[in-house]
Coordinates of N, CA, C and O in Angstrom, one line a residue:
M485 N -12.4 48.6 51.4 CA -11.4 48.3 50.4 C -12.0 47.8 49.2 O -12.9 47.0 49.2
A486 N -11.6 48.3 48.0 CA -12.1 47.9 46.7 C -11.7 46.5 46.3 O -10.6 46.1 46.7
I487 N -12.6 45.8 45.6 CA -12.3 44.5 45.1 C -11.5 44.7 43.8 O -11.9 45.5 43.0
V488 N -10.4 44.0 43.6 CA -9.5 44.2 42.5 C -9.4 42.8 41.8 O -9.0 41.8 42.5
V489 N -9.7 42.7 40.5 CA -9.6 41.4 39.8 C -8.4 41.6 38.8 O -8.3 42.5 38.1
T490 N -7.4 40.7 38.9 CA -6.2 40.7 38.1 C -6.1 39.4 37.3 O -6.1 38.3 37.9
S491 N -6.0 39.5 36.0 CA -5.8 38.3 35.2 C -4.3 38.0 35.3 O -3.4 38.8 35.0
L492 N -4.1 36.7 35.7 CA -2.7 36.3 35.9 C -2.1 35.7 34.6 O -1.0 36.0 34.2
V493 N -2.9 34.7 34.1 CA -2.3 34.0 32.9 C -3.4 33.2 32.3 O -4.4 32.8 32.9
G494 N -3.2 32.9 31.0 CA -4.1 32.0 30.2 C -3.2 31.0 29.5 O -2.1 31.2 29.2
A495 N -3.8 29.8 29.2 CA -3.1 28.8 28.4 C -4.1 28.0 27.7 O -5.3 27.9 28.1
G496 N -3.7 27.5 26.5 CA -4.6 26.7 25.7 C -3.8 25.9 24.7 O -2.7 26.3 24.3
N497 N -4.4 24.7 24.3 CA -3.7 24.0 23.3 C -4.7 23.0 22.6 O -5.8 22.8 23.0
Q498 N -4.2 22.4 21.5 CA -5.0 21.5 20.7 C -4.3 20.1 20.7 O -4.3 19.4 19.7
T499 N -3.6 19.8 21.8 CA -2.8 18.5 21.8 C -3.5 17.6 22.9 O -3.7 18.0 24.0
A500 N -3.8 16.4 22.4 CA -4.4 15.4 23.4 C -3.4 15.2 24.5 O -2.3 14.8 24.4
S501 N -3.9 15.5 25.8 CA -3.1 15.2 26.9 C -4.0 15.2 28.2 O -5.2 15.6 28.1
A502 N -3.5 14.8 29.3 CA -4.2 14.7 30.5 C -4.1 15.9 31.4 O -4.7 16.0 32.5
T503 N -3.3 16.9 31.0 CA -3.1 18.1 31.8 C -3.0 19.4 30.9 O -2.7 19.3 29.7
I504 N -3.3 20.5 31.5 CA -2.9 21.8 30.9 C -2.5 22.6 32.1 O -3.1 22.6 33.2
A505 N -1.3 23.3 32.0 CA -0.8 24.1 33.1 C -0.5 25.6 32.6 O -0.2 25.8 31.5
A506 N -0.7 26.5 33.6 CA -0.4 27.9 33.4 C 0.6 28.3 34.4 O 0.4 28.1 35.6
T507 N 1.7 29.0 34.1 CA 2.6 29.6 35.0 C 2.2 30.9 35.5 O 1.8 31.8 34.6
I508 N 2.2 31.1 36.8 CA 1.7 32.4 37.4 C 2.5 33.6 36.9 O 3.7 33.5 36.7
G509 N 1.8 34.7 36.6 CA 2.5 35.9 36.1 C 3.2 36.7 37.2 O 3.3 36.2 38.4
A510 N 3.8 37.8 36.8 CA 4.7 38.6 37.7 C 4.0 39.1 39.0 O 4.7 39.3 40.0
T511 N 2.7 39.3 38.9 CA 2.0 39.8 40.1 C 1.9 38.8 41.2 O 1.7 39.2 42.4
G512 N 1.9 37.5 40.9 CA 1.8 36.5 41.9 C 0.5 36.5 42.7 O -0.4 37.3 42.3
V513 N 0.4 35.7 43.7 CA -0.8 35.6 44.5 C -0.4 35.6 46.0 O 0.5 34.8 46.4
S514 N -0.9 36.5 46.8 CA -0.6 36.6 48.2 C -1.5 35.7 49.0 O -2.6 35.4 48.6
V515 N -1.1 35.3 50.2 CA -1.9 34.6 51.1 C -3.2 35.4 51.4 O -3.2 36.6 51.6
G516 N -4.3 34.7 51.3 CA -5.6 35.3 51.6 C -6.3 35.8 50.3 O -7.5 36.0 50.3
E517 N -5.6 35.9 49.2 CA -6.3 36.3 48.0 C -7.0 35.1 47.4 O -6.7 33.9 47.6
I518 N -8.0 35.4 46.6 CA -8.8 34.3 45.9 C -8.3 34.0 44.6 O -8.0 34.9 43.8
I519 N -8.1 32.7 44.2 CA -7.7 32.3 42.9 C -8.8 31.7 42.2 O -9.5 30.8 42.7
L520 N -9.2 32.2 41.0 CA -10.2 31.6 40.2 C -9.6 31.0 39.0 O -8.8 31.6 38.3
V521 N -10.1 29.8 38.6 CA -9.6 29.1 37.4 C -10.8 28.8 36.6 O -11.7 28.0 37.0
A522 N -10.8 29.4 35.4 CA -11.9 29.1 34.4 C -11.4 28.1 33.4 O -10.2 28.2 33.0
I523 N -12.2 27.1 33.1 CA -11.8 26.0 32.3 C -12.8 25.8 31.2 O -14.0 25.8 31.4
S524 N -12.3 25.7 29.9 CA -13.2 25.3 28.8 C -12.5 24.2 28.1 O -11.3 24.2 27.8
A525 N -13.2 23.1 27.8 CA -12.6 21.9 27.2 C -13.6 21.1 26.5 O -14.8 21.2 26.7
D526 N -13.1 20.2 25.6 CA -14.0 19.2 25.0 C -14.6 18.3 26.1 O -13.9 18.1 27.1
N527 N -15.8 17.8 25.9 CA -16.4 16.9 26.9 C -16.0 15.5 26.5 O -16.7 14.7 25.9
A528 N -14.8 15.1 26.8 CA -14.2 13.9 26.3 C -14.5 12.7 27.2 O -14.1 11.5 26.9
G529 N -15.2 12.8 28.2 CA -15.6 11.7 29.1 C -16.6 10.7 28.5 O -17.2 11.0 27.4
T530 N -16.8 9.6 29.1 CA -17.7 8.6 28.6 C -19.1 9.2 28.4 O -19.6 9.9 29.3
A531 N -19.8 9.0 27.3 CA -21.1 9.5 27.0 C -21.1 11.0 27.0 O -22.2 11.6 27.3
G532 N -20.0 11.7 26.8 CA -19.9 13.1 26.7 C -19.8 13.8 28.0 O -20.0 15.0 28.2
A533 N -19.4 13.1 29.1 CA -19.3 13.7 30.4 C -18.0 14.5 30.5 O -17.1 14.4 29.7
S534 N -18.0 15.4 31.5 CA -16.8 16.2 31.7 C -15.6 15.3 32.0 O -15.7 14.3 32.7
A535 N -14.5 15.7 31.5 CA -13.2 15.0 31.7 C -12.4 15.6 32.8 O -11.3 15.2 33.1
I536 N -12.8 16.8 33.4 CA -12.0 17.5 34.4 C -12.0 16.6 35.7 O -13.0 16.3 36.2
S537 N -10.8 16.3 36.1 CA -10.7 15.4 37.3 C -10.2 16.2 38.5 O -10.5 15.9 39.6
S538 N -9.4 17.3 38.3 CA -8.9 18.1 39.5 C -8.2 19.4 39.0 O -7.8 19.5 37.8
V539 N -8.1 20.3 39.9 CA -7.3 21.5 39.7 C -6.4 21.6 40.9 O -6.8 21.5 42.1
V540 N -5.1 21.8 40.6 CA -4.1 21.8 41.7 C -3.1 23.0 41.3 O -3.0 23.4 40.2
D541 N -2.3 23.4 42.3 CA -1.2 24.3 42.0 C 0.1 23.7 42.7 O 0.0 22.8 43.5
S542 N 1.2 24.3 42.4 CA 2.5 23.8 42.8 C 2.7 24.1 44.3 O 3.7 23.6 44.9
K543 N 1.9 24.8 45.0 CA 2.0 25.1 46.4 C 0.9 24.4 47.2 O 0.7 24.7 48.4
S544 N 0.1 23.5 46.6 CA -0.9 22.7 47.3 C -2.1 23.5 47.9 O -2.7 23.1 48.9
N545 N -2.4 24.6 47.3 CA -3.7 25.3 47.7 C -4.8 24.4 47.3 O -4.7 23.6 46.3
T546 N -5.9 24.5 48.0 CA -7.1 23.6 47.8 C -8.1 24.3 46.9 O -8.6 25.4 47.2
Y547 N -8.4 23.7 45.8 CA -9.4 24.2 44.8 C -10.7 23.5 44.9 O -10.8 22.3 45.0
N548 N -11.8 24.3 44.9 CA -13.2 23.7 45.0 C -13.9 24.1 43.8 O -13.8 25.3 43.3
Q549 N -14.7 23.2 43.2 CA -15.5 23.5 42.1 C -16.7 24.4 42.5 O -17.4 24.1 43.4
I550 N -16.8 25.5 41.8 CA -17.9 26.4 42.0 C -19.0 26.1 41.0 O -20.2 26.1 41.3
F551 N -18.7 25.8 39.8 CA -19.6 25.6 38.7 C -19.1 24.7 37.7 O -17.9 24.7 37.4
L552 N -19.9 23.8 37.1 CA -19.6 23.0 36.0 C -20.8 22.8 35.1 O -21.9 22.5 35.6
Q553 N -20.6 23.2 33.8 CA -21.7 23.0 32.9 C -21.2 22.2 31.7 O -20.2 22.5 31.1
N554 N -21.9 21.1 31.5 CA -21.5 20.1 30.4 C -22.6 20.2 29.3 O -23.7 20.0 29.6
R555 N -22.2 20.4 28.1 CA -23.1 20.4 27.0 C -22.7 19.3 26.0 O -21.6 19.3 25.5
T556 N -23.6 18.3 25.8 CA -23.4 17.2 25.0 C -24.6 17.0 24.1 O -25.7 16.6 24.6
A557 N -24.5 17.3 22.8 CA -25.6 17.2 21.9 C -26.2 15.7 21.8 O -27.4 15.5 21.8
G558 N -25.3 14.8 21.7 CA -25.7 13.4 21.4 C -25.3 12.4 22.5 O -25.2 11.2 22.2
S559 N -24.9 12.9 23.6 CA -24.4 12.0 24.7 C -23.2 11.2 24.2 O -23.1 10.0 24.5
A560 N -22.3 11.8 23.4 CA -21.2 11.1 22.9 C -19.9 11.9 23.3 O -19.9 13.1 23.4
S561 N -18.8 11.1 23.4 CA -17.5 11.8 23.7 C -17.2 12.8 22.6 O -17.3 12.5 21.5
N562 N -16.7 14.0 23.1 CA -16.2 15.0 22.2 C -17.3 15.6 21.3 O -17.0 16.2 20.2
D563 N -18.6 15.6 21.6 CA -19.6 16.2 20.8 C -20.1 17.5 21.3 O -21.0 18.1 20.8
G564 N -19.4 18.0 22.3 CA -19.8 19.3 22.9 C -18.7 19.9 23.8 O -17.5 19.6 23.5
T565 N -19.0 20.7 24.8 CA -18.0 21.3 25.6 C -18.4 21.2 27.1 O -19.5 21.0 27.4
T566 N -17.4 21.4 27.9 CA -17.5 21.6 29.3 C -16.9 22.9 29.7 O -15.8 23.2 29.2
V567 N -17.6 23.7 30.5 CA -17.0 24.9 31.1 C -17.1 24.7 32.6 O -18.0 24.1 33.2
A568 N -16.1 25.2 33.3 CA -16.1 25.0 34.8 C -15.4 26.2 35.4 O -14.5 26.9 34.8
L569 N -15.7 26.5 36.7 CA -15.0 27.5 37.4 C -14.6 26.9 38.8 O -15.5 26.3 39.5
Y570 N -13.3 27.0 39.1 CA -12.8 26.5 40.4 C -12.3 27.7 41.2 O -11.8 28.6 40.6
R571 N -12.3 27.6 42.5 CA -11.8 28.6 43.4 C -11.0 28.1 44.5 O -11.2 27.0 45.1
A572 N -10.0 28.9 44.9 CA -9.1 28.6 46.1 C -8.9 29.9 46.8 O -8.7 30.9 46.2
S573 N -8.8 29.8 48.1 CA -8.4 30.9 49.0 C -6.9 30.5 49.3 O -6.6 29.5 49.9
A574 N -6.0 31.4 48.8 CA -4.6 31.1 48.9 C -4.1 31.0 50.4 O -4.2 32.0 51.1
T575 N -3.7 29.8 50.8 CA -3.2 29.6 52.1 C -1.6 29.6 52.0 O -1.0 29.8 53.0
T576 N -1.1 29.4 50.8 CA 0.3 29.6 50.5 C 0.4 30.5 49.3 O -0.3 30.2 48.3
A577 N 1.3 31.4 49.3 CA 1.5 32.4 48.2 C 2.0 31.7 47.0 O 2.7 30.7 47.1
L578 N 1.6 32.2 45.8 CA 2.1 31.7 44.5 C 3.0 32.8 43.9 O 2.6 34.0 43.9
V579 N 4.2 32.4 43.4 CA 5.1 33.4 42.8 C 5.2 33.0 41.3 O 4.7 32.1 40.8
T580 N 6.0 33.8 40.6 CA 6.1 33.7 39.1 C 6.5 32.3 38.6 O 6.1 32.0 37.5
S581 N 7.2 31.5 39.3 CA 7.6 30.2 38.8 C 6.6 29.1 39.2 O 6.7 28.0 38.7
D582 N 5.5 29.4 39.9 CA 4.5 28.4 40.3 C 3.5 28.2 39.2 O 3.4 29.1 38.3
T583 N 2.9 27.1 39.2 CA 1.9 26.7 38.2 C 0.6 26.3 38.8 O 0.5 25.8 39.9
V584 N -0.5 26.5 38.0 CA -1.8 26.0 38.2 C -2.1 25.0 37.1 O -1.9 25.3 35.9
T585 N -2.5 23.8 37.5 CA -2.7 22.7 36.6 C -4.1 22.1 36.6 O -4.6 21.9 37.7
V586 N -4.7 21.9 35.5 CA -6.0 21.2 35.4 C -5.7 19.8 34.9 O -5.0 19.7 33.9
N587 N -6.2 18.8 35.6 CA -6.0 17.4 35.2 C -7.3 16.9 34.6 O -8.4 17.2 35.0
F588 N -7.2 16.1 33.5 CA -8.3 15.5 32.8 C -8.2 14.0 32.8 O -7.1 13.4 32.7
S589 N -9.3 13.3 32.8 CA -9.3 11.8 32.6 C -10.6 11.5 31.9 O -11.7 11.7 32.4
P590 N -10.6 11.1 30.6 CA -9.4 10.7 29.8 C -8.8 12.0 29.2 O -9.2 13.1 29.6
N591 N -7.8 11.8 28.4 CA -7.1 12.9 27.7 C -8.1 13.8 27.0 O -9.1 13.3 26.5
V592 N -7.8 15.1 26.9 CA -8.6 16.0 26.2 C -7.8 16.7 25.2 O -6.6 17.1 25.4
T593 N -8.3 16.9 24.0 CA -7.6 17.6 22.9 C -7.7 19.1 23.0 O -6.8 19.8 23.3
A594 N -8.9 19.7 22.8 CA -9.1 21.1 22.8 C -9.4 21.6 24.2 O -10.3 21.1 24.9
K595 N -8.6 22.5 24.8 CA -8.8 22.9 26.2 C -8.1 24.3 26.4 O -7.1 24.6 25.7
A596 N -8.6 25.0 27.3 CA -8.1 26.3 27.6 C -8.4 26.7 29.1 O -9.4 26.2 29.6
I597 N -7.5 27.4 29.7 CA -7.8 27.8 31.1 C -7.4 29.3 31.2 O -6.6 29.8 30.4
R598 N -8.0 30.0 32.2 CA -7.6 31.4 32.5 C -7.6 31.4 34.0 O -8.5 30.9 34.7
V599 N -6.5 31.9 34.6 CA -6.3 32.0 36.0 C -6.3 33.5 36.4 O -5.6 34.3 35.8
V600 N -7.1 33.9 37.4 CA -7.2 35.2 37.9 C -7.1 35.2 39.4 O -7.4 34.2 40.0
K601 N -6.7 36.4 39.9 CA -6.8 36.5 41.4 C -7.7 37.7 41.7 O -7.9 38.6 40.9
V602 N -8.4 37.5 42.9 CA -9.3 38.6 43.3 C -8.8 39.0 44.7 O -8.7 38.2 45.6
T603 N -8.6 40.3 44.8 CA -8.1 40.9 46.1 C -9.3 41.5 46.8 O -10.1 42.1 46.2
S604 N -9.3 41.4 48.1 CA -10.3 42.0 48.9 C -11.7 41.4 48.8 O -12.7 42.1 49.0
M605 N -11.8 40.1 48.4 CA -13.1 39.5 48.2 C -13.2 38.5 49.3 O -12.3 37.7 49.6
Q606 N -14.4 38.5 50.0 CA -14.6 37.5 51.0 C -14.9 36.2 50.4 O -15.7 36.1 49.5
P607 N -14.3 35.1 50.8 CA -14.6 33.8 50.2 C -15.9 33.2 50.7 O -16.0 32.3 51.5
T608 N -17.0 33.7 50.1 CA -18.4 33.3 50.5 C -19.0 32.5 49.5 O -18.4 32.2 48.4
A609 N -20.2 32.0 49.7 CA -20.9 31.2 48.8 C -21.1 31.9 47.5 O -21.2 33.2 47.4
S610 N -21.4 31.2 46.4 CA -21.6 31.8 45.1 C -22.9 31.3 44.6 O -23.5 30.3 45.0
S611 N -23.4 32.0 43.6 CA -24.6 31.6 42.9 C -24.2 31.5 41.4 O -23.3 32.2 40.9
T612 N -25.0 30.7 40.6 CA -24.7 30.6 39.2 C -25.9 30.9 38.4 O -27.0 30.7 38.8
N613 N -25.7 31.3 37.1 CA -26.7 31.5 36.2 C -26.2 31.0 34.9 O -25.0 31.2 34.5
T614 N -26.9 30.2 34.1 CA -26.4 29.6 32.9 C -27.3 30.0 31.7 O -28.4 30.4 31.8
A615 N -26.7 29.9 30.5 CA -27.4 30.1 29.3 C -26.7 29.3 28.2 O -25.5 29.0 28.4
S616 N -27.4 28.9 27.2 CA -26.8 28.1 26.1 C -27.5 28.3 24.8 O -28.6 28.8 24.8
G617 N -26.9 27.9 23.8 CA -27.5 28.0 22.5 C -26.8 27.1 21.5 O -25.7 26.6 21.7
T618 N -27.4 26.9 20.3 CA -26.8 26.1 19.3 C -26.9 26.9 18.0 O -27.8 27.7 17.8
G619 N -26.1 26.6 17.0 CA -26.2 27.2 15.7 C -25.9 28.7 15.8 O -25.0 29.1 16.5
T620 N -26.8 29.5 15.2 CA -26.6 31.0 15.3 C -27.5 31.6 16.2 O -27.5 32.8 16.4
A621 N -28.4 30.9 16.9 CA -29.3 31.4 17.8 C -28.8 31.3 19.2 O -28.0 30.4 19.5
Y622 N -29.2 32.2 20.1 CA -28.8 32.1 21.5 C -30.0 32.2 22.4 O -30.9 33.1 22.2
T623 N -30.2 31.3 23.3 CA -31.3 31.2 24.2 C -30.9 31.2 25.6 O -30.1 30.3 26.0
S624 N -31.5 32.0 26.4 CA -31.1 32.1 27.8 C -31.7 30.8 28.5 O -32.9 30.5 28.3
G625 N -30.9 30.2 29.3 CA -31.4 29.0 30.0 C -31.4 29.2 31.5 O -31.6 28.3 32.3
G626 N -31.1 30.4 32.0 CA -30.9 30.6 33.4 C -32.0 31.5 34.0 O -32.7 32.2 33.3
A627 N -32.1 31.5 35.3 CA -33.0 32.4 36.0 C -32.3 33.7 36.3 O -31.1 33.8 36.2
S628 N -33.1 34.7 36.6 CA -32.5 36.0 36.9 C -31.8 35.9 38.3 O -32.2 35.1 39.1
A629 N -30.9 36.8 38.5 CA -30.2 36.8 39.8 C -30.0 38.2 40.3 O -29.7 39.1 39.4
S630 N -30.1 38.5 41.5 CA -29.8 39.8 42.0 C -28.3 40.1 42.2 O -27.6 39.2 42.5
I631 N -27.9 41.3 41.8 CA -26.5 41.6 41.9 C -26.4 42.7 42.9 O -27.0 43.8 42.8
T632 N -25.6 42.5 44.0 CA -25.4 43.4 45.0 C -24.1 44.2 44.7 O -23.2 43.7 44.3
S633 N -24.2 45.5 45.0 CA -23.0 46.3 44.9 C -21.8 45.7 45.6 O -21.9 45.3 46.7
G634 N -20.7 45.6 44.9 CA -19.5 45.0 45.5 C -19.3 43.5 45.1 O -18.3 42.9 45.4
N635 N -20.3 42.9 44.4 CA -20.2 41.5 44.0 C -19.2 41.4 42.8 O -19.1 42.3 42.1
V636 N -18.6 40.3 42.7 CA -17.8 40.0 41.5 C -18.6 39.1 40.6 O -19.2 38.1 41.0
I637 N -18.6 39.5 39.3 CA -19.3 38.7 38.3 C -18.3 38.1 37.4 O -17.5 38.8 36.8
F638 N -18.3 36.8 37.2 CA -17.3 36.1 36.4 C -18.0 35.2 35.4 O -18.8 34.4 35.8
G639 N -17.6 35.3 34.1 CA -18.3 34.5 33.1 C -17.3 33.6 32.4 O -16.2 34.0 32.2
V640 N -17.8 32.4 32.0 CA -17.0 31.5 31.3 C -17.8 31.0 30.1 O -19.0 30.6 30.4
C641 N -17.3 31.0 28.9 CA -18.0 30.5 27.8 C -17.2 29.5 27.0 O -16.0 29.5 27.0
A642 N -17.9 28.6 26.3 CA -17.2 27.6 25.4 C -17.9 27.6 24.1 O -19.1 27.8 24.0
N643 N -17.1 27.4 23.1 CA -17.7 27.3 21.7 C -17.1 26.0 21.0 O -15.9 25.9 20.9
E644 N -18.0 25.1 20.7 CA -17.6 23.9 19.9 C -17.6 24.2 18.5 O -18.7 24.6 17.9
S645 N -16.5 24.1 17.8 CA -16.4 24.4 16.4 C -15.3 23.6 15.8 O -14.3 23.2 16.4
N646 N -15.4 23.3 14.5 CA -14.3 22.7 13.7 C -13.3 23.7 13.2 O -12.4 23.3 12.5
T647 N -13.6 25.0 13.4 CA -12.7 26.0 12.9 C -12.1 26.7 14.0 O -12.7 27.2 15.0
A648 N -10.7 26.9 14.0 CA -10.0 27.6 15.0 C -10.4 29.1 15.0 O -10.7 29.6 13.9
P649 N -10.3 29.8 16.1 CA -10.6 31.2 16.1 C -9.6 31.9 15.2 O -8.5 31.5 14.9
A650 N -10.0 33.1 14.7 CA -9.2 33.9 13.7 C -8.1 34.7 14.4 O -7.6 35.6 13.8
N651 N -7.7 34.3 15.6 CA -6.6 35.0 16.2 C -5.7 34.0 16.9 O -5.9 32.8 16.9
D652 N -4.5 34.4 17.4 CA -3.6 33.5 17.9 C -3.4 33.6 19.5 O -2.5 33.2 20.0
R653 N -4.5 34.1 20.1 CA -4.4 34.2 21.6 C -4.4 32.8 22.2 O -5.3 32.0 21.9
S654 N -3.5 32.6 23.1 CA -3.4 31.2 23.7 C -4.6 30.7 24.4 O -4.8 29.6 24.5
E655 N -5.4 31.6 25.0 CA -6.5 31.2 25.7 C -7.8 31.0 24.9 O -8.8 30.6 25.4
E656 N -7.7 31.1 23.6 CA -8.9 30.9 22.7 C -8.6 29.9 21.7 O -7.8 30.1 20.8
H657 N -9.2 28.8 21.8 CA -9.1 27.6 20.9 C -10.4 27.1 20.5 O -11.4 27.7 20.8
T658 N -10.4 25.9 19.8 CA -11.7 25.4 19.4 C -12.7 25.3 20.5 O -13.8 25.6 20.4
S659 N -12.2 24.8 21.6 CA -13.1 25.0 22.8 C -12.6 26.3 23.4 O -11.6 26.4 24.0
E660 N -13.4 27.3 23.2 CA -13.0 28.7 23.4 C -13.4 29.2 24.8 O -14.5 29.0 25.2
L661 N -12.4 29.7 25.4 CA -12.6 30.3 26.8 C -12.6 31.8 26.7 O -11.7 32.4 26.1
Q662 N -13.7 32.4 27.2 CA -13.8 33.9 27.2 C -13.9 34.3 28.6 O -14.8 34.0 29.3
S663 N -12.9 35.0 29.1 CA -13.0 35.5 30.5 C -12.4 36.9 30.4 O -11.2 37.1 30.2
R664 N -13.2 37.9 30.4 CA -12.8 39.3 30.2 C -13.0 40.1 31.4 O -14.0 40.0 32.1
F665 N -12.1 41.0 31.7 CA -12.2 41.9 32.9 C -11.9 43.3 32.5 O -11.1 43.6 31.7

């Protein structure tokens, strides 16, 4: 059976708050499907630490952190970005009125999330590869990884900027989330 990745919903805002929520789209999530939540946010924690405290949904599926990368130039609050990826294997189905919520402590101003479901994927261990850059240069910071046929590759990026993106897509804000399928 083929692996199918479906983007369910994205959300983003520039309002200081302790949460951001996305309402599930019309396709919903069936029991056994994998839910991935990509998060991009200001690193508002003490000394520039991640402020992500949890990921939950309205049906109490359990989310586990797969990856978290925190970039802080001067070890100060809000001087960089945090990107993270969380995963749940749906034990309870999600329908169009259900929500996925990311909680922060302390409040975060710039934040965005993207929720996707993956059908026919075995909930196995994952590996990560990271890269980072500053200014106009880009430098790879990760090691190479083997890709096996049938694997799902999922990327999350953040951009710290004082200028909002030149479009009005809800999932792209000053802390910019890019998750393309």
